[in-house]
Coordinates of C-alpha atoms and ligand atoms in Angstrom, one line a residue:
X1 CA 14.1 -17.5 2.7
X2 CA 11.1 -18.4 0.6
X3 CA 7.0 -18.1 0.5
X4 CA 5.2 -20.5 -1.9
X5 CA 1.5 -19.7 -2.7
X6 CA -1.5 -19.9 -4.7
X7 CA -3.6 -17.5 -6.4
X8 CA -6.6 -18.4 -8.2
X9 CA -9.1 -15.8 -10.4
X10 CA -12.0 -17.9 -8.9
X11 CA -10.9 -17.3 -5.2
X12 CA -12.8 -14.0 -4.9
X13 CA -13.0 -11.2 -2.2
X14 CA -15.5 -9.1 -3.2
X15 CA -15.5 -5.6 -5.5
X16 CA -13.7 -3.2 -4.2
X17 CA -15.5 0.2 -4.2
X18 CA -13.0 2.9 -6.0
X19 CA -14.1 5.2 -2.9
X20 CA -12.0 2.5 -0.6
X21 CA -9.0 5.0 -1.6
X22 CA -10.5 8.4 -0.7
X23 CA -9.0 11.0 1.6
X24 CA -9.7 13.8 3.9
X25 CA -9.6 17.5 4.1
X26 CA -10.7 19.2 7.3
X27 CA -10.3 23.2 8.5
X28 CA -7.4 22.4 10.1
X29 CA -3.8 23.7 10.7
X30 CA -2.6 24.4 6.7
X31 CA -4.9 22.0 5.2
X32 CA -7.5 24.4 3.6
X33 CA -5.5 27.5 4.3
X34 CA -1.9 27.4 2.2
X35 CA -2.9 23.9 1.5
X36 CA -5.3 23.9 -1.5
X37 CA -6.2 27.4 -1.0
X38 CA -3.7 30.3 -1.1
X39 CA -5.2 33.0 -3.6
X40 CA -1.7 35.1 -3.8
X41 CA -0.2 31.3 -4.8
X42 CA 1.5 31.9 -8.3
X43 CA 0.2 28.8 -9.6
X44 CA -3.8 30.3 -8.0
X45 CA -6.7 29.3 -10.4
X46 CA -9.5 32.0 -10.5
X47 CA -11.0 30.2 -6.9
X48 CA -7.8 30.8 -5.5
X49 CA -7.0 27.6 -5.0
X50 CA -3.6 25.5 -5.5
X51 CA -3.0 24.6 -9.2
X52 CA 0.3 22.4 -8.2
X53 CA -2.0 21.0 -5.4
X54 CA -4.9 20.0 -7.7
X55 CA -2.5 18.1 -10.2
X56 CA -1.0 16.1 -7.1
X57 CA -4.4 15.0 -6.0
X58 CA -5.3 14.0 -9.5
X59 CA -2.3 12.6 -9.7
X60 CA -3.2 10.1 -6.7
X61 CA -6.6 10.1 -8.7
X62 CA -8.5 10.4 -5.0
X63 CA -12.3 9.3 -5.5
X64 CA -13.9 10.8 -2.7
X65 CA -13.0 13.2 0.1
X66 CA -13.9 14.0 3.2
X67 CA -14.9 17.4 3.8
X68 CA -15.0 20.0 6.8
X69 CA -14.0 17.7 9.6
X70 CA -13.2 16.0 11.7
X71 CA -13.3 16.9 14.9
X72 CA -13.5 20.6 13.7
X73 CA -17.0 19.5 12.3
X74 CA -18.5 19.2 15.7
X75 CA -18.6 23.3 16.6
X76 CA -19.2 24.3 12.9
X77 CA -21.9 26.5 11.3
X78 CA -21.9 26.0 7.8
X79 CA -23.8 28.7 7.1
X80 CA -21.0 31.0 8.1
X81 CA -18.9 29.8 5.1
X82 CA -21.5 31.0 2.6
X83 CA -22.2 34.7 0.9
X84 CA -19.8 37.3 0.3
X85 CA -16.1 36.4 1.2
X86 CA -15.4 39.8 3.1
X87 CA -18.7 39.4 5.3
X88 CA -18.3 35.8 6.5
X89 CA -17.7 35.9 10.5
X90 CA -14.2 34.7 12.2
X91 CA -14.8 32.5 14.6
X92 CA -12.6 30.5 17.0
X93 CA -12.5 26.7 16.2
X94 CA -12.5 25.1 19.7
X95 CA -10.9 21.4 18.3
X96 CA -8.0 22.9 16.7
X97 CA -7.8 26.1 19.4
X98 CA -7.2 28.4 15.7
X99 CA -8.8 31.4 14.4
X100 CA -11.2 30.4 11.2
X101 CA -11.6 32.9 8.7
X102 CA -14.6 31.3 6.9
X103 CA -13.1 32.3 3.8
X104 CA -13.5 28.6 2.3
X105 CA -16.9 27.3 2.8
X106 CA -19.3 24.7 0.9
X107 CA -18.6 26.4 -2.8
X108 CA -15.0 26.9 -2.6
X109 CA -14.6 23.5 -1.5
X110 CA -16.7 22.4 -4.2
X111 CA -15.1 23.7 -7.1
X112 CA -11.8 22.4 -5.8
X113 CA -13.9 19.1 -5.7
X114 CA -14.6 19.5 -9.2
X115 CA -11.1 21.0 -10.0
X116 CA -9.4 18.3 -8.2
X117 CA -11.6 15.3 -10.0
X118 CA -13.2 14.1 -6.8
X119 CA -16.7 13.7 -5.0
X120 CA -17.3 15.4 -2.1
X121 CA -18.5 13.4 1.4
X122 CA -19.7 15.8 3.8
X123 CA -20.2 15.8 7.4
X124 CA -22.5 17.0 9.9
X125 CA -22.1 18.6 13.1
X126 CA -24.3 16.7 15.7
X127 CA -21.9 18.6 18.4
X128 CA -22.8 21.8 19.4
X129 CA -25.5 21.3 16.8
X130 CA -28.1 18.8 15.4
X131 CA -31.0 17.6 13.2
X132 CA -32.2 21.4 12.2
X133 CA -28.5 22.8 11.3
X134 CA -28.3 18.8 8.9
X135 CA -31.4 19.0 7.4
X136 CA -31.1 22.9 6.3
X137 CA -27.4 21.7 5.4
X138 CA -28.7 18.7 3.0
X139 CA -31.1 21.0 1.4
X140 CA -29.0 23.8 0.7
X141 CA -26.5 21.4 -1.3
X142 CA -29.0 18.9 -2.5
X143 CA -32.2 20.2 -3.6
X144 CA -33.0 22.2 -7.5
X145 CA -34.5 25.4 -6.1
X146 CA -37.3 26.8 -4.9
X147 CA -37.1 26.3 -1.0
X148 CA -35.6 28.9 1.1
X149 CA -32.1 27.4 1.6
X150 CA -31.5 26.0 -2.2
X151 CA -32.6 29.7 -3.2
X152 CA -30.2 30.7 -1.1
X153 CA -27.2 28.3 -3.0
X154 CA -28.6 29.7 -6.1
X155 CA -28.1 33.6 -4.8
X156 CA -24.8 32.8 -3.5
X157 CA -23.5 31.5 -7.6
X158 CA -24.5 28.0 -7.6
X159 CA -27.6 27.2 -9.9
X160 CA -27.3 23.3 -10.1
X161 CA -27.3 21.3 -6.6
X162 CA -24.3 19.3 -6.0
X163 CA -25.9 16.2 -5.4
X164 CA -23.5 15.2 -2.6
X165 CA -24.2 11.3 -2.2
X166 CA -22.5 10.6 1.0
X167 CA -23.0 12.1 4.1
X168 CA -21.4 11.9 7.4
X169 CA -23.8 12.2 10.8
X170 CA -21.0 13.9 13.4
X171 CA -17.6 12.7 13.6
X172 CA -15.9 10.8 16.8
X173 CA -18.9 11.4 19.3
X174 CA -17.7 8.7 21.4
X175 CA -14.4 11.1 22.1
X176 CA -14.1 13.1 25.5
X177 CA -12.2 15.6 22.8
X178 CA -15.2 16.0 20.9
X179 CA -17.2 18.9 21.2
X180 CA -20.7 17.4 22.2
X181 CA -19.4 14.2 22.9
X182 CA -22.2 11.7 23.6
X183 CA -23.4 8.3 25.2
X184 CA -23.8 5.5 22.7
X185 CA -27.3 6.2 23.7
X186 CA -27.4 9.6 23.1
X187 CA -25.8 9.7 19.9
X188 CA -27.7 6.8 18.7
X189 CA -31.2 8.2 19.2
X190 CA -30.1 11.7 17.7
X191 CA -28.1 9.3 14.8
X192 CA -31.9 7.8 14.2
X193 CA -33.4 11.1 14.1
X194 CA -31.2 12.9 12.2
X195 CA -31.1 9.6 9.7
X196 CA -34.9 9.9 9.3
X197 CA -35.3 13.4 8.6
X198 CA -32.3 13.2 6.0
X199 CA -34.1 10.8 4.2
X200 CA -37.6 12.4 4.2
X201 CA -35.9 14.3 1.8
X202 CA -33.7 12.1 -0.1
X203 CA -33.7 7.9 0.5
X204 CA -31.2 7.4 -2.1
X205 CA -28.3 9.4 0.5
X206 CA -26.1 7.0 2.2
X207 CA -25.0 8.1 6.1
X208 CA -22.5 7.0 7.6
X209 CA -22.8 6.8 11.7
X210 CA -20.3 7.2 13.9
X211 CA -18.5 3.8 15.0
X212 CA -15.2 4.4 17.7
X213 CA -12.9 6.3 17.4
X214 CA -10.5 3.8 18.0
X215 CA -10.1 0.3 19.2
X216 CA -8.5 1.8 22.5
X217 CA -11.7 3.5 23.2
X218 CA -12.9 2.3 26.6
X219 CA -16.4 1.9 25.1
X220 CA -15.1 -0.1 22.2
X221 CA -17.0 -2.6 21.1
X222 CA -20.1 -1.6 22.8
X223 CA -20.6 1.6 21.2
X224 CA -21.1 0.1 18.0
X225 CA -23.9 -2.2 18.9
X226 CA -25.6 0.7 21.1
X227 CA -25.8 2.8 18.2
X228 CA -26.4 0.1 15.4
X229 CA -29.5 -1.0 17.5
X230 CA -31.1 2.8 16.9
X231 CA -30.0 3.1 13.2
X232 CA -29.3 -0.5 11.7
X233 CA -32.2 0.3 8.9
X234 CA -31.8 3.8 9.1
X235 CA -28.0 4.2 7.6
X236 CA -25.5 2.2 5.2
X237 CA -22.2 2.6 6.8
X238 CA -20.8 2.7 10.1
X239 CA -17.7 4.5 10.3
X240 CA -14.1 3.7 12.1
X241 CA -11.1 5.7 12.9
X242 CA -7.6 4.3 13.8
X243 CA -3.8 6.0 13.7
X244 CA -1.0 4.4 13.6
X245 CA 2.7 5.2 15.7
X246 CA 6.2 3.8 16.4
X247 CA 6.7 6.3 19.3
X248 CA 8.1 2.9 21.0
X249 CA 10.7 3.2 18.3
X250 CA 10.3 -1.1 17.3
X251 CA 10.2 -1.5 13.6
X252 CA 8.9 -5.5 14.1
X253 CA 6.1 -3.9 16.3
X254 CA 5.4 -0.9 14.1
X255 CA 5.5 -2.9 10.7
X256 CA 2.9 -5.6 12.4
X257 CA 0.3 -3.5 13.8
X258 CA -2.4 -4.1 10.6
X259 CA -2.8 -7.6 12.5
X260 CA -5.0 -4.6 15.3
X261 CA -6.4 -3.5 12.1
X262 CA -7.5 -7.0 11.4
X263 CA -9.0 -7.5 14.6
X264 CA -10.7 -4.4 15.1
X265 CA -12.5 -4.5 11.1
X266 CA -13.4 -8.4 12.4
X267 CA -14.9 -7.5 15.6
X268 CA -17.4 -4.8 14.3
X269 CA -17.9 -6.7 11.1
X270 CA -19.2 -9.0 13.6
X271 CA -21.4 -6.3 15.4
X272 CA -22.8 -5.4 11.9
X273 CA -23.8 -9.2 11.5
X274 CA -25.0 -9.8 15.3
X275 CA -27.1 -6.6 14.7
X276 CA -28.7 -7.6 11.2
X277 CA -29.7 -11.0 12.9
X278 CA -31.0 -8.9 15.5
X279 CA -33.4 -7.5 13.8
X280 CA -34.0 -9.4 11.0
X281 CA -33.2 -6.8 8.6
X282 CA -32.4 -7.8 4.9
X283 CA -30.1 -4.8 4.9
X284 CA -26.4 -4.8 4.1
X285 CA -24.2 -1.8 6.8
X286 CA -20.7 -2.0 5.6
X287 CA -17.6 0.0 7.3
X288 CA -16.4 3.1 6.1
X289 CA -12.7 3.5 7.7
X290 CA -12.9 7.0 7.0
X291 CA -9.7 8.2 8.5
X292 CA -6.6 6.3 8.9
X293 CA -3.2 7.0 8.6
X294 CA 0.4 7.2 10.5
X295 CA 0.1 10.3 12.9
X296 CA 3.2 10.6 15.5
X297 CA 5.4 12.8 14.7
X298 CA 4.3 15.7 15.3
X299 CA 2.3 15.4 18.5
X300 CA 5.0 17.1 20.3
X301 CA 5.4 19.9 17.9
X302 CA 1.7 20.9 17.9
X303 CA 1.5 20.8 21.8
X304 CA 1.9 24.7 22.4
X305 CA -0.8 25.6 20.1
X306 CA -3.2 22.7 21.0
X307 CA -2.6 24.0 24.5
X308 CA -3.6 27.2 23.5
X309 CA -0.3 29.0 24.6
X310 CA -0.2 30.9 21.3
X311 CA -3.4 32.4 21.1
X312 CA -5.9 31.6 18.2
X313 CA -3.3 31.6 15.0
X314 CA -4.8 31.4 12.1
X315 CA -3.7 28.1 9.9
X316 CA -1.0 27.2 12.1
X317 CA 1.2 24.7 11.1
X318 CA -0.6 21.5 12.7
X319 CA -0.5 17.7 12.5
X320 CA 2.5 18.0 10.1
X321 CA 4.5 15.0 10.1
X322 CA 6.6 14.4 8.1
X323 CA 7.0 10.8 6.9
X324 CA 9.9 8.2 6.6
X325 CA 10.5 5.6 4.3
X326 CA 9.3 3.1 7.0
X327 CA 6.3 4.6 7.2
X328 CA 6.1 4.0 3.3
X329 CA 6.2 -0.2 4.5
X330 CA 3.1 0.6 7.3
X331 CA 1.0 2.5 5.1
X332 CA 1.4 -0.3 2.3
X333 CA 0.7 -2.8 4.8
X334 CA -2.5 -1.2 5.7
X335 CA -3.7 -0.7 2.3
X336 CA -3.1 -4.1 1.6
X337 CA -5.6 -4.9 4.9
X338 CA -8.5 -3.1 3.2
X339 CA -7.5 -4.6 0.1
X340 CA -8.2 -8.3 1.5
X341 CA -11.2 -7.0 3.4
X342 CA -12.5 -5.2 0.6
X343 CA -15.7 -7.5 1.4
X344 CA -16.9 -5.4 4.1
X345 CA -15.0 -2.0 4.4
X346 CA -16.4 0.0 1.3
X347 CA -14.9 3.3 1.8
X348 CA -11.3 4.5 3.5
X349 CA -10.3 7.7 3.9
X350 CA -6.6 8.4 4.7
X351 CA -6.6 10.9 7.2
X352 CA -5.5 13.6 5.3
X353 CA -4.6 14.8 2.0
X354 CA -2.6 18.0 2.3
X355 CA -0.7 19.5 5.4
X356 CA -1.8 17.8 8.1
X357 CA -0.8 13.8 8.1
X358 CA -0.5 14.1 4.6
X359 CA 0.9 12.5 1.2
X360 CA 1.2 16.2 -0.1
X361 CA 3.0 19.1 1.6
X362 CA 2.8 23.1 0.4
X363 CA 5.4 25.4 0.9
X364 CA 3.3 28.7 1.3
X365 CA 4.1 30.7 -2.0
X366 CA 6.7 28.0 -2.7
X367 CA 6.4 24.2 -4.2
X368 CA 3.9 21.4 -3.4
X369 CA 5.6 18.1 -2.8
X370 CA 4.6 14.6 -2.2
X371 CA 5.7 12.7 1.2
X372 CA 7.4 9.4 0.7
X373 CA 3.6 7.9 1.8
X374 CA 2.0 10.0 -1.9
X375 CA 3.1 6.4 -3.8
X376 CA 1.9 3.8 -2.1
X377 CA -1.5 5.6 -1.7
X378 CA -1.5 6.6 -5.1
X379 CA -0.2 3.0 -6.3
X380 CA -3.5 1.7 -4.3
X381 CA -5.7 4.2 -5.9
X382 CA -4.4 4.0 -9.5
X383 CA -3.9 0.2 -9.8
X384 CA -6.1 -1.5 -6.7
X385 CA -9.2 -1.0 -8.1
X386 CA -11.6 -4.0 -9.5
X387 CA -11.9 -7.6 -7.5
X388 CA -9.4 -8.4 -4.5
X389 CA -8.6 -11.9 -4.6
X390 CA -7.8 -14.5 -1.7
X391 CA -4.6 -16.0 -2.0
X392 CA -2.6 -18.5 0.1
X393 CA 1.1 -17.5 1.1
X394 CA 3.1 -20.1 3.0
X395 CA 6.2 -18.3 4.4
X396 CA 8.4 -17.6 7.2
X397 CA 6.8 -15.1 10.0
X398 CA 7.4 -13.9 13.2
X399 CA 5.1 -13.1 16.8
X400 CA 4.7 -9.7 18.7
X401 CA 3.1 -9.0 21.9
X402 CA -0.3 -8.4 20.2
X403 CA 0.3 -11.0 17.4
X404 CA 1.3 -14.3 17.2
X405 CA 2.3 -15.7 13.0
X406 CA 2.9 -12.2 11.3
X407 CA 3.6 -13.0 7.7
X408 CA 7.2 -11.4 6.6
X409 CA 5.2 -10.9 3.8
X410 CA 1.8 -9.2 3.5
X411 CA 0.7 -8.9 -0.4
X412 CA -3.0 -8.5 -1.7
X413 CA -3.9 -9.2 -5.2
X414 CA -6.3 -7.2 -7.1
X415 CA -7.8 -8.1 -11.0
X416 CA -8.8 -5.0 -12.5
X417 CA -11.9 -5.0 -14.5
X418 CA -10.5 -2.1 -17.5
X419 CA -7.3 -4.0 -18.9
X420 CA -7.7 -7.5 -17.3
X421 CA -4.4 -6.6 -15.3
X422 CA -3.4 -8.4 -12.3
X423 CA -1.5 -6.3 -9.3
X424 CA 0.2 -7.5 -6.2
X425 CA 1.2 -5.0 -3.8
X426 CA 3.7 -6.8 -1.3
X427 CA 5.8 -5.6 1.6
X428 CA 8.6 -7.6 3.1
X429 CA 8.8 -6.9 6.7
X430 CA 12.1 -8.6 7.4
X431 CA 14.3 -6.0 8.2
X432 CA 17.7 -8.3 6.8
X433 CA 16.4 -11.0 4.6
X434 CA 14.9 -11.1 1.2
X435 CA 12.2 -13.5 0.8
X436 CA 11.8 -15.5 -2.7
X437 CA 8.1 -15.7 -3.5
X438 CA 6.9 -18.2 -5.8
X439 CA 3.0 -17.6 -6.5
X440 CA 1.3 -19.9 -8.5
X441 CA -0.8 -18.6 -10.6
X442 CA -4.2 -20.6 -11.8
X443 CA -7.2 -19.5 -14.3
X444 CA -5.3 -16.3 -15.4
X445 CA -3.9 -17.7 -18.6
X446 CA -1.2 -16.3 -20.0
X447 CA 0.9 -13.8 -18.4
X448 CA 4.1 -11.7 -18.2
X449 CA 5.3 -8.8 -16.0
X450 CA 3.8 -5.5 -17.3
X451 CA 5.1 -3.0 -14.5
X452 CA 7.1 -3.7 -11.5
X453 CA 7.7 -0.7 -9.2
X454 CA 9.7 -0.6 -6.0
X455 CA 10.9 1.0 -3.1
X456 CA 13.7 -0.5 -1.5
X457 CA 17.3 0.5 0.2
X458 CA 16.9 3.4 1.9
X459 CA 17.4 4.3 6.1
X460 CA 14.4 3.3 7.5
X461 CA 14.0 7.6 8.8
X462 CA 14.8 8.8 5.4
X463 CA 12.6 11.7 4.7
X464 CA 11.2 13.9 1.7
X465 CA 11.5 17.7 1.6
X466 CA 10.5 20.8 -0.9
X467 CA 12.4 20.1 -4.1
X468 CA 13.6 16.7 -2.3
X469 CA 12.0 13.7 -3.5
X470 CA 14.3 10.9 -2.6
X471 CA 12.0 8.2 -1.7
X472 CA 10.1 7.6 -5.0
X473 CA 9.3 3.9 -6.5
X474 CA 11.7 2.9 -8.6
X475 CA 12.0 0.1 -11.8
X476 CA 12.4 -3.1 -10.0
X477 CA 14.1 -5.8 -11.7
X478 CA 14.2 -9.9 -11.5
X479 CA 10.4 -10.1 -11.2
X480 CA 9.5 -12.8 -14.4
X481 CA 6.0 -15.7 -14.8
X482 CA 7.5 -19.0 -15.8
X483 CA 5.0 -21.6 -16.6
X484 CA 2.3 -19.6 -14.5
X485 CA 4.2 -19.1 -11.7
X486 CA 5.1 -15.5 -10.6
X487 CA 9.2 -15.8 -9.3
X488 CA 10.4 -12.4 -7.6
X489 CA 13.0 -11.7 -5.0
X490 CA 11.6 -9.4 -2.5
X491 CA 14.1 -7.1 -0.9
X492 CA 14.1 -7.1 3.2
X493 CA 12.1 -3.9 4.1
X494 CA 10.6 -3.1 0.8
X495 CA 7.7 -1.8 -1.5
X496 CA 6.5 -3.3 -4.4
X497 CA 4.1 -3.4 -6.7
X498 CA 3.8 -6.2 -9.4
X499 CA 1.3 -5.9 -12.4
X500 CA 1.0 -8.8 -14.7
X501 CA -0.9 -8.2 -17.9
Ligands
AHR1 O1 -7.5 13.7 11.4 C1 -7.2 14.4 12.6 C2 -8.3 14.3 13.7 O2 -8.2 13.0 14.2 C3 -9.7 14.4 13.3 O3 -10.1 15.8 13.3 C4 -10.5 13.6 14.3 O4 -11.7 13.1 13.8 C5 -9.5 12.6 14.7 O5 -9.4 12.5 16.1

């Protein structure tokens, strides 16, 4: 089999925004608790968070994460994560039915941020709360001193604000799961609100409003235009959510759902643009796909505790899948889709970094470890950031139920701005064939194969473990540019990145 294409350096995409390969951390089964925080850890900095944890994310080099939900977000008080450790209140986090201890809050978080080399995005709760609980939030974090709540910040160790950029307004409010789920209308007018008194203080911020939750919601695309219509001018991003499964147990299926993902960053794309007509705005919204990831195999697991039959456990384990080499090919395929429409979805966050449908796993007191998903997020991260390029791929395909003409191959192309370098990231779908791609290559000059990385030959449910790292890239080998055109065999059901330099 074989795939002729083209790719030129003038057929550009857009920039892609480095914060297109953030991530997420929400109270949450082990995610905060025995995930980056665990002060009897023998690798504990003086925070008591996880030293091995911190080098893994910087490892990944993650730009920006998410931070304290979720849908744990939406019955938060902030304020009871500040002050002395030993006073803070337990409460009982109604999402995740789990005892919270309150013993990481704002600061803890945000010396890990600092730790871990990453900006903080912080959410809201417009649940069980609102505008007063935002505004006193914002001020707290963002302001010098000399108001009530940034005098407060500075009593509690932290002199200089942290200057937290982006900001979340609730999380999944169209959700009958969420606590204070809304109407588009409801949530739209107390979006607005909340947008306007945010800004009083601050109109550099950027918000983010709350797009579906998925494109299976039954208020799907509606919801969006409902809620732009209140807060077009008021926000920059609106945000959308979307998990992937193979519960029906069809690799062909599985490996072609980022053609829904296509669909679904079209449609509200097309909301965005309907809307700016609408109101003759001169402003740019962009999307903000601020949690994504696979998330099925643990679902059954987690139903005692989500059910409530075990109480209110502190950190349970929750939400911890464990992930196979296949889903190594999905989560490359869905990079590659924010890759190519890098034009409109400025920020992603896969949904999440540690514990709970995660790239990195902790053993409590015991080793951190990275899921067989940790490279082709980290590959993304590390080498996908500068100008995506179109390119044109002629190759054999195949149809699903949902999609008809699913490239074998899915590959994005990014030209990094630093070095000049030029990275495909290609998956071959075809679970028995390898495909011969032949790329021409035109305005890039010169060029040879710098680094070629792979992940190939393993059963499609091979796993990681503690101490276990099986499925880790590899050198690949064959990949060579002869008279500008880029030759590599690309092994059925495989991973690989290509950088020319
Ligand atoms: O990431 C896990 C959960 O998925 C989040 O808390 C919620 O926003 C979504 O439903």
């Amino acid at each position: 089999m074989r795939a002729a294409g083209t790719v030129h350096s003038g057929f550009v995409i857009g920039t892609i925004d480095p914060r297109l390969y953030g991530s997420f951390v929400e109270h949450l089964g082990r995610a905060v608790y025995s995930g980056i925080y665990e002060p009897d850890h023998p690798t504990a900095d003086k925070n008591g968070m996880r030293q091995d944890v911190i080098d893994l994310v910087r490892e990944a080099d993650v730009p920006i994460v998410r931070y304290p939900g979720g849908n744990f977000v939406s019955a938060y008080n902030w304020e009871d994560g500040i002050g002395p450790q030993e006073e803070r209140p337990v409460r009982l986090d109604l999402a995740w039915h789990s005892s919270e201890s309150n013993h990481v809050g704002i600061h803890e978080f945000a010396d890990w941020a600092e730790a871990a080399n990453t900006d903080m995005m912080l959410a809201v709760n417009l649940g069980s709360r609102g505008l007063d609980s935002a505004r006193a939030f914002l001020e707290y974090v963002n302001h010098p001193g000399g108001s009530y709540w940034s005098d407060l910040r500075r009593k509690n160790g932290r002199e200089e604000p942290w200057n937290v950029k982006m900001w979340c307004l609730g999380n999944e409010m169209d959700g009958p799961w969420q606590i204070g789920q809304k109407t588009a209308e409801e949530y739209g007018r107390i979006a607005f609100e909340t947008a306007k008194a945010m800004r009083a203080f601050d109109k550099s911020i950027e918000l983010v409003v709350c797009g579906s939750s998925s494109p299976k919601m039954p208020t799907y695309p509606a919801w969006e235009a409902t809620v732009l219509d209140y807060t077009y001018d008021s926000i920059d991003y609106i945000s959308l959510h979307m998990y992937f499964d193979n519960h029906a147990d069809n690799t062909a299926d599985y490996l072609a759902q980022n053609a829904r993902l296509d669909d679904y960053i079209a449609t509200i794309a097309g909301v965005i643009t309907y809307t700016k007509a609408k109101k003759r705005s001169k402003k740019d919204v962009y999307i903000s796909f601020d949690e994504w990831n696979v998330w099925y195999h643990s679902r059954e697991a987690d139903r005692k505790v989500l059910e409530g039959n075990d109480g209110w456990p502190h950190a349970p384990a929750l939400l911890e899948d464990i992930y196979n080499f296949e889903d190594v090919l999905q989560v490359g395929c869905i990079l590659n889709t924010f890759i190519r429409r890098s034009d409109v979805v400025k920020v992603g966050c896969l949904a999440q970094l540690v514990n709970v449908i995660a790239p990195i796993m902790t053993v409590p007191g015991g080793p951190a470890w990275r899921q067989t998903t940790f490279y082709p997020y980290a590959y993304a991260s590390q080498y996908g950031r500068g100008t995506a390029l179109n390119l044109s791929l002629d190759g054999p395909s195949y149809s699903t139920d949902f999609a008809e003409n699913v490239s074998y191959l899915d590959v994005s192309a990014v030209v990094t701005e630093t070095d000049g370098a030029l990275t495909f990231f290609i998956v071959n779908r075809h679970q028995t064939e390898a495909i011969d791609l032949d790329l021409s290559l035109e305005g890039f000059g010169d060029r040879k194969v710098i680094m070629d990385k792979v992940m190939e030959g393993h059963d499609l449910r091979a796993v990681n473990g503690p101490g276990a790292e099986t499925i880790e890239p590899r050198d690949g080998s064959g990949a060579s540019v002869t008279d500008s055109h880029l030759v590599a065999a690309i092994a059925p059901l495989s991973y690989r990145m290509i950088r020319l330099g």
